[in-house]
Coordinates of N, CA and C in Angstrom, one line a residue:
X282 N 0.9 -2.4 -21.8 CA 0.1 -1.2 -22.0 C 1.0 0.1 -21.8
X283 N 0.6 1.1 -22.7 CA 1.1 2.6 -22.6 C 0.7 3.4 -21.3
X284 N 2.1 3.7 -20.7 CA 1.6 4.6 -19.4 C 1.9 6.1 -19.9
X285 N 0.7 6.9 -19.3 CA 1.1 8.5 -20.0 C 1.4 9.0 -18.0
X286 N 1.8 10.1 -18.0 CA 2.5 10.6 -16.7 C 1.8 11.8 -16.4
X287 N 1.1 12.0 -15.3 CA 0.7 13.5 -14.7 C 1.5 13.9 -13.5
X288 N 1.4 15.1 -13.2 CA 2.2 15.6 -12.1 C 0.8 16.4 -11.6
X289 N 0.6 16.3 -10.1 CA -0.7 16.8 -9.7 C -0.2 17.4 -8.2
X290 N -0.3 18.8 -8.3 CA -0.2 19.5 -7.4 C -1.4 20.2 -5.9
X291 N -1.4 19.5 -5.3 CA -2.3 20.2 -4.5 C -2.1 20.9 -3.2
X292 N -2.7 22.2 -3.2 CA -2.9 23.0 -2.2 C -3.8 22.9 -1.5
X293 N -3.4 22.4 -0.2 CA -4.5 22.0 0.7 C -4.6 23.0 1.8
X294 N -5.6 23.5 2.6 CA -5.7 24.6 3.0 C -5.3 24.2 4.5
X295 N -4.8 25.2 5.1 CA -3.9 25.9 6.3 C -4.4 24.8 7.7
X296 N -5.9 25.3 7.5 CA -6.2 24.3 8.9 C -6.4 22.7 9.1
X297 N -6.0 22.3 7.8 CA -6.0 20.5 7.7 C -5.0 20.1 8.3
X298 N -4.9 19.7 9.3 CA -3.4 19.1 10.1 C -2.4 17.9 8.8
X299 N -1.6 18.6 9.3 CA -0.7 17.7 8.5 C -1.3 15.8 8.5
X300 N -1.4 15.4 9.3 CA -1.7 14.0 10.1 C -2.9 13.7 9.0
X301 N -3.6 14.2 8.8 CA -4.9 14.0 7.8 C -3.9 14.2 5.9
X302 N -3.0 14.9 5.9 CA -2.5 14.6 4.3 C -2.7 13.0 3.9
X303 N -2.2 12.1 4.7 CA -2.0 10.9 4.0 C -3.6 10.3 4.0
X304 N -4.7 10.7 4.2 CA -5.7 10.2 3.5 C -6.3 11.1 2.6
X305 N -5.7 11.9 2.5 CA -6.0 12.9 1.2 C -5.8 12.2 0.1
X306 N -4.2 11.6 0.1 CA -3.4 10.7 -1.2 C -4.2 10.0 -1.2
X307 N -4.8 8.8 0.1 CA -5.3 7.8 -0.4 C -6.7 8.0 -0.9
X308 N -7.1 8.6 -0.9 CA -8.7 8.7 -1.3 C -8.2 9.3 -2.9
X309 N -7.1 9.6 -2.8 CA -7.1 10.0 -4.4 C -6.3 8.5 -5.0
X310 N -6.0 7.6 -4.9 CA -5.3 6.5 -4.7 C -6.0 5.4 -4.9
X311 N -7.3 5.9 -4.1 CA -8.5 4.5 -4.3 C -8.8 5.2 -5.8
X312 N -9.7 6.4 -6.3 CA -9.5 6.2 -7.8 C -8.9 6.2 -8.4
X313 N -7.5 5.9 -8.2 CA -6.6 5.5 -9.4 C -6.5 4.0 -9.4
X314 N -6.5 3.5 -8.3 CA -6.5 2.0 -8.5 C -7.0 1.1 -9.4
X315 N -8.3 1.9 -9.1 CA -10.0 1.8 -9.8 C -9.5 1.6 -11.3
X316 N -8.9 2.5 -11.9 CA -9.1 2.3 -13.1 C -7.4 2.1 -14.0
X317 N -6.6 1.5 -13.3 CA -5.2 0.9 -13.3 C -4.4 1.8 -13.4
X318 N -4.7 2.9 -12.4 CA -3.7 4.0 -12.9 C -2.2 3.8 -11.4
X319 N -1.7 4.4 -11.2 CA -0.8 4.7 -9.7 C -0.3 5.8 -9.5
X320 N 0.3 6.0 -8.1 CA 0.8 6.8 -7.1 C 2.4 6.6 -7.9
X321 N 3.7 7.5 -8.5 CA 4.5 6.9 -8.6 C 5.8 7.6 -7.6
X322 N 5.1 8.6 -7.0 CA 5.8 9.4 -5.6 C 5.0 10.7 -5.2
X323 N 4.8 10.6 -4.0 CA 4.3 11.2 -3.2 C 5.2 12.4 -2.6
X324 N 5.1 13.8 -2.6 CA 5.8 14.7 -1.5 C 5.6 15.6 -1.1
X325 N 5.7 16.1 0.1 CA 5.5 17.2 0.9 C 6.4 18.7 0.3
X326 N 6.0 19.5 0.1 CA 6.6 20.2 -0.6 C 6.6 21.5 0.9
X327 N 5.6 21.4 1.8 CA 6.0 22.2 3.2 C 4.8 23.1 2.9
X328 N 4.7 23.7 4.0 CA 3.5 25.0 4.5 C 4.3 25.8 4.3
X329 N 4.0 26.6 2.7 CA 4.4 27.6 2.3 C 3.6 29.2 2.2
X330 N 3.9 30.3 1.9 CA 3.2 31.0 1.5 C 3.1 31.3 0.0
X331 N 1.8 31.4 0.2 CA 1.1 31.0 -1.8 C 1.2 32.6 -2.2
X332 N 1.4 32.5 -3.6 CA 1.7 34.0 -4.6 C 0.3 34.6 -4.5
X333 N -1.0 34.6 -3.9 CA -2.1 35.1 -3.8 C -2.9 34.6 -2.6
X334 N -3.6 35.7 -2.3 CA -4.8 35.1 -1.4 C -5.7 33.7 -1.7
X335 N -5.8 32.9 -1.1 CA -6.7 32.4 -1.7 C -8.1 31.8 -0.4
X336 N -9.1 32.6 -0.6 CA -10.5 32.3 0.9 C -9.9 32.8 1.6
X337 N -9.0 34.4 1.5 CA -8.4 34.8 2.4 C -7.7 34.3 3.6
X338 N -6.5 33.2 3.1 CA -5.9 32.9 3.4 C -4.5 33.2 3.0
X339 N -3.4 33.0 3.3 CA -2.0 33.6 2.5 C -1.2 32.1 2.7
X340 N -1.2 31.7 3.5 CA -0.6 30.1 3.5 C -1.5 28.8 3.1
X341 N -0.6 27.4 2.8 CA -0.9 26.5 2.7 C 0.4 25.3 2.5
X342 N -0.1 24.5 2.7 CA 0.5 23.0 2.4 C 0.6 22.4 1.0
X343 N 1.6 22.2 0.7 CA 1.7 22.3 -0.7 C 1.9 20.4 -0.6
X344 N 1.1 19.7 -1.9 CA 1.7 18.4 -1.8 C 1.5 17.9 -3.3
X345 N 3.0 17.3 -4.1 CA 3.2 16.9 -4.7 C 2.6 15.5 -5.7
X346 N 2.1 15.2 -6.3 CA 1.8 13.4 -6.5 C 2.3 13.3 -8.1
X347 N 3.3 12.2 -8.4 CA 3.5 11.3 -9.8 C 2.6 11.0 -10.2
X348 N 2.1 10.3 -11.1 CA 0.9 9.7 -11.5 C 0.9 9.1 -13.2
X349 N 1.0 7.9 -12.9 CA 1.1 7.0 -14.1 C -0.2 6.5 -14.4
X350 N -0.3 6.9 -15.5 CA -2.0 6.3 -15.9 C -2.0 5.4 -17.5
X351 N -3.2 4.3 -17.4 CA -2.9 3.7 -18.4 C -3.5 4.5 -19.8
X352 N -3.0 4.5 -20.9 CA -3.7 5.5 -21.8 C -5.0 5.5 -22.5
X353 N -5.9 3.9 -22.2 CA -6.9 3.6 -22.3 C -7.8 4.3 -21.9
X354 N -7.6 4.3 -20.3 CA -8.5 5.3 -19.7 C -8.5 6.4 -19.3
X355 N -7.5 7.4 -19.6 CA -6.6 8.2 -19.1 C -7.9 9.4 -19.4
X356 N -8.5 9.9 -20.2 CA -9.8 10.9 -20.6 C -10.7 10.5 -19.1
X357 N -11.4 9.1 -19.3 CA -12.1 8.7 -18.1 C -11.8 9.5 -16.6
X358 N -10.3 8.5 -16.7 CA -9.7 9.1 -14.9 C -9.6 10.2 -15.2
X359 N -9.0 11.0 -15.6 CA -8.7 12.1 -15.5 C -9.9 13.0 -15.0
X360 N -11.5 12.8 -15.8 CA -12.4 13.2 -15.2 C -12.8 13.0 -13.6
X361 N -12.5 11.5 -13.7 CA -13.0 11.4 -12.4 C -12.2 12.1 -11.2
X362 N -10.6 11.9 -11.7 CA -10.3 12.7 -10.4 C -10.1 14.1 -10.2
X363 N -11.2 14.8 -11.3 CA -11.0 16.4 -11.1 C -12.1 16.2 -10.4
X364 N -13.3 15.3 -10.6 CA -14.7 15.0 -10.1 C -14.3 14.7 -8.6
X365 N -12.9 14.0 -8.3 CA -13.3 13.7 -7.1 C -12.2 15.0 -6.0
X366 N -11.1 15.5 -6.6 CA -10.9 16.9 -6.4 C -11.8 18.2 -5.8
X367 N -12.9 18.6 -6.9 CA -13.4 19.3 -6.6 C -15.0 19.0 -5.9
X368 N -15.4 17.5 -5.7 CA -16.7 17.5 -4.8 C -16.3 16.8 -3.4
X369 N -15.7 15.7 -3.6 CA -15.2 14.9 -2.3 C -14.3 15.0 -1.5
X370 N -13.2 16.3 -2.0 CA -12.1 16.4 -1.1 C -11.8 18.5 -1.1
X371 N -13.4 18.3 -1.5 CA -13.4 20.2 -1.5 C -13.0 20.9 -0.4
X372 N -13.5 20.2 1.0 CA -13.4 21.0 2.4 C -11.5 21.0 2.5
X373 N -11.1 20.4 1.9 CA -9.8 20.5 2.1 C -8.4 21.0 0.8
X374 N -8.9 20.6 -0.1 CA -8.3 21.4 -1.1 C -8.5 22.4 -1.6
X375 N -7.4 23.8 -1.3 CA -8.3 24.6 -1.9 C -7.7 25.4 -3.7
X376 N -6.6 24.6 -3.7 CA -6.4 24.2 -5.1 C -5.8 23.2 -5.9
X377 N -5.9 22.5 -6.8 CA -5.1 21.6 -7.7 C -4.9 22.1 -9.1
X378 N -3.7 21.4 -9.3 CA -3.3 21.8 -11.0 C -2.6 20.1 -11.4
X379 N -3.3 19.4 -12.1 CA -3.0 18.4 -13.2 C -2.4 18.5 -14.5
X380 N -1.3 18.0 -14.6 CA -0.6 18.8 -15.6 C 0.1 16.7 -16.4
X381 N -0.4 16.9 -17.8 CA 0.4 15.7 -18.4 C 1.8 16.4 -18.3
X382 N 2.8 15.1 -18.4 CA 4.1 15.3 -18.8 C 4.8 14.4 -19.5
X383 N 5.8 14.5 -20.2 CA 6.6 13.4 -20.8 C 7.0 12.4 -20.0
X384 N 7.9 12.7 -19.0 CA 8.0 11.6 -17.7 C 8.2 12.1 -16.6
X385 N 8.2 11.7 -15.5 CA 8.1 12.0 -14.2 C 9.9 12.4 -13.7
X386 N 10.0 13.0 -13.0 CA 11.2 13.7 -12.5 C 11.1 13.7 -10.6
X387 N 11.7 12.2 -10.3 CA 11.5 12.9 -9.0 C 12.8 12.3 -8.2
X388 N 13.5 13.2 -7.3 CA 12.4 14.1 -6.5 C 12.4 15.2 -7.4
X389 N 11.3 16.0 -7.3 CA 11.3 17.6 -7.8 C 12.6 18.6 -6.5
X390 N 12.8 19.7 -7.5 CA 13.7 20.5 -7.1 C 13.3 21.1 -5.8
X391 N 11.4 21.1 -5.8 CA 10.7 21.8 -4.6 C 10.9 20.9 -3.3
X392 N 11.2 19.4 -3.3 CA 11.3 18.4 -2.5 C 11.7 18.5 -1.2
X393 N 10.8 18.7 0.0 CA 10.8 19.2 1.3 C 11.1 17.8 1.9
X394 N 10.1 17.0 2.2 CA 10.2 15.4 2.4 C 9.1 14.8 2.3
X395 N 9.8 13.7 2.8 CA 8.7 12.4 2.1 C 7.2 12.8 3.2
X396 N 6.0 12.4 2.7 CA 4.7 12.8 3.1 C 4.9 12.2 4.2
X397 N 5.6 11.2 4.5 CA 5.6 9.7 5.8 C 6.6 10.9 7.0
X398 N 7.6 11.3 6.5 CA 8.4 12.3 7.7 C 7.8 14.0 8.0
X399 N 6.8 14.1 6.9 CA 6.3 15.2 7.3 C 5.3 15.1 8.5
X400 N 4.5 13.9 8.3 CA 3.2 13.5 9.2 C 3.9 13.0 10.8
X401 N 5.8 12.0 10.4 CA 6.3 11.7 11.6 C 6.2 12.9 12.8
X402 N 7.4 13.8 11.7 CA 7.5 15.2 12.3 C 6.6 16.1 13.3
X403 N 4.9 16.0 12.6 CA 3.9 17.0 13.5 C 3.7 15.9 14.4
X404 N 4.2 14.2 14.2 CA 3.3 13.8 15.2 C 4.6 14.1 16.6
X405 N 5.6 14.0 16.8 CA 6.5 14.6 17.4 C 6.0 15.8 18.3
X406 N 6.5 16.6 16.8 CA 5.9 18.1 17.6 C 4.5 17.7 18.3
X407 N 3.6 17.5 18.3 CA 2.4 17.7 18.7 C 2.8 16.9 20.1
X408 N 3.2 15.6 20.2 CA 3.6 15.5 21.1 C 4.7 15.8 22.3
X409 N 5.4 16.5 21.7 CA 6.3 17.5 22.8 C 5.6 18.7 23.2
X410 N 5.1 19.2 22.4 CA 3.7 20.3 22.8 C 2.3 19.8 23.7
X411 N 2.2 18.5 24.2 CA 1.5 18.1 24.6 C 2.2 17.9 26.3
X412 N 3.7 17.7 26.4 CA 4.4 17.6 27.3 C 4.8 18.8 27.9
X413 N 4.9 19.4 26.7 CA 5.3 21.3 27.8 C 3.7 21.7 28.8
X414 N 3.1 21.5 27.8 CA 1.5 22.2 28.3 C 1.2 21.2 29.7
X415 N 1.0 19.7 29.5 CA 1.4 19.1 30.6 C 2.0 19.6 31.9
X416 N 3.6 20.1 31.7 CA 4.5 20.6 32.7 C 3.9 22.1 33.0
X417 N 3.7 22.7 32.4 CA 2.8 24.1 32.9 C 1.8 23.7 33.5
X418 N 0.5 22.7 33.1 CA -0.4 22.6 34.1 C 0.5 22.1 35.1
X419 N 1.2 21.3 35.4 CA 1.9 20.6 36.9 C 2.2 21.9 37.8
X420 N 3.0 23.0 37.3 CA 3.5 23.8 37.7 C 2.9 24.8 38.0
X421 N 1.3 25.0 37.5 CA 0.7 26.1 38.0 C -0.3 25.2 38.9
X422 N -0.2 23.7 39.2 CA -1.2 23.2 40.2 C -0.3 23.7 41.5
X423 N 1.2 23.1 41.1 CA 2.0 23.2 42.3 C 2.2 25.0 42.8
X424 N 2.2 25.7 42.1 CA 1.7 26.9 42.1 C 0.5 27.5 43.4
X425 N -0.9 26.8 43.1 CA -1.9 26.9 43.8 C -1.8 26.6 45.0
X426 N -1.3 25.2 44.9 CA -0.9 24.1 46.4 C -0.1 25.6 47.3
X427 N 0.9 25.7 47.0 CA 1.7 26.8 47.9 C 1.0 27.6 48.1
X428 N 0.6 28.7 47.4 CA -0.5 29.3 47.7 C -1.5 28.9 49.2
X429 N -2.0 28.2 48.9 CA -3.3 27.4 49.5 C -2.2 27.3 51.0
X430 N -1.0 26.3 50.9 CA -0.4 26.1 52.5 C 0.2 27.5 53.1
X431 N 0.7 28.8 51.9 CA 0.9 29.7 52.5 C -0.1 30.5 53.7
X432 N -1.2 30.4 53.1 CA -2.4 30.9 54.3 C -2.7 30.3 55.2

């Protein structure tokens, strides 16, 4: 079978934690499966600022997808996944651009990192930020305690 190539860009809005991207792909993943299409690279392109407002916001998360589709049903899917774009993953995208191409080119030149080290990354941060806040409460209990035996 003839594979035709899309390159599908999505801007996903500010307040979706990074940690939630990788079921973004997959729910876009289950309909491609569906109708023999695939994922042929995933990327994080980073929390950029976008050339316009968009719901009055000025940033977003920008993420990359390959996409090999069979040319049989390629009109079909393509419907479905603007269908599933714009009704089932609305609260979180707040733009996409699907674009055919001759072949796929990756990585792209915009290539931040893989979706898997972006998601490692906040889980990190999130948890070293979970450890400072930690050490501040400790230090403002031990804080009180003196207090309390100074009187």
């Amino acid at each position: 079978m003839d594979k035709v190539f899309y390159e599908l860009v999505l801007i996903v809005r500010p307040d979706v934690p990074v940690m939630q991207l990788p079921s973004i792909v997959e729910s876009i993943s289950s309909v491609l499966s569906a109708k023999k299409g695939s994922i042929e690279g995933v990327e994080y392109w980073g929390f950029r600022t976008l050339a316009y407002r968009i719901e009055k916001r000025s940033k977003a998360h920008y993420v990359f997808l390959g996409l090999a589709l069979e040319t049989e049903t390629v009109e079909k899917l393509v419907e479905e996944l603007n269908y599933c774009l714009k009704f089932h993953l609305r609260q979180e995208i707040a733009r996409h651009l699907l674009l055919k191409v001759a072949q796929l080119h990756l990585p792209t030149p915009l290539f931040h990192s893989s979706l898997a080290e972006a998601v490692s990354g906040a889980a990190s941060y999130n948890k070293a930020l979970e450890e400072c806040e930690n050490m501040m409460d400790e230090e403002t209990d031990d804080e009180s305690v003196s207090k309390e035996v100074a009187q």
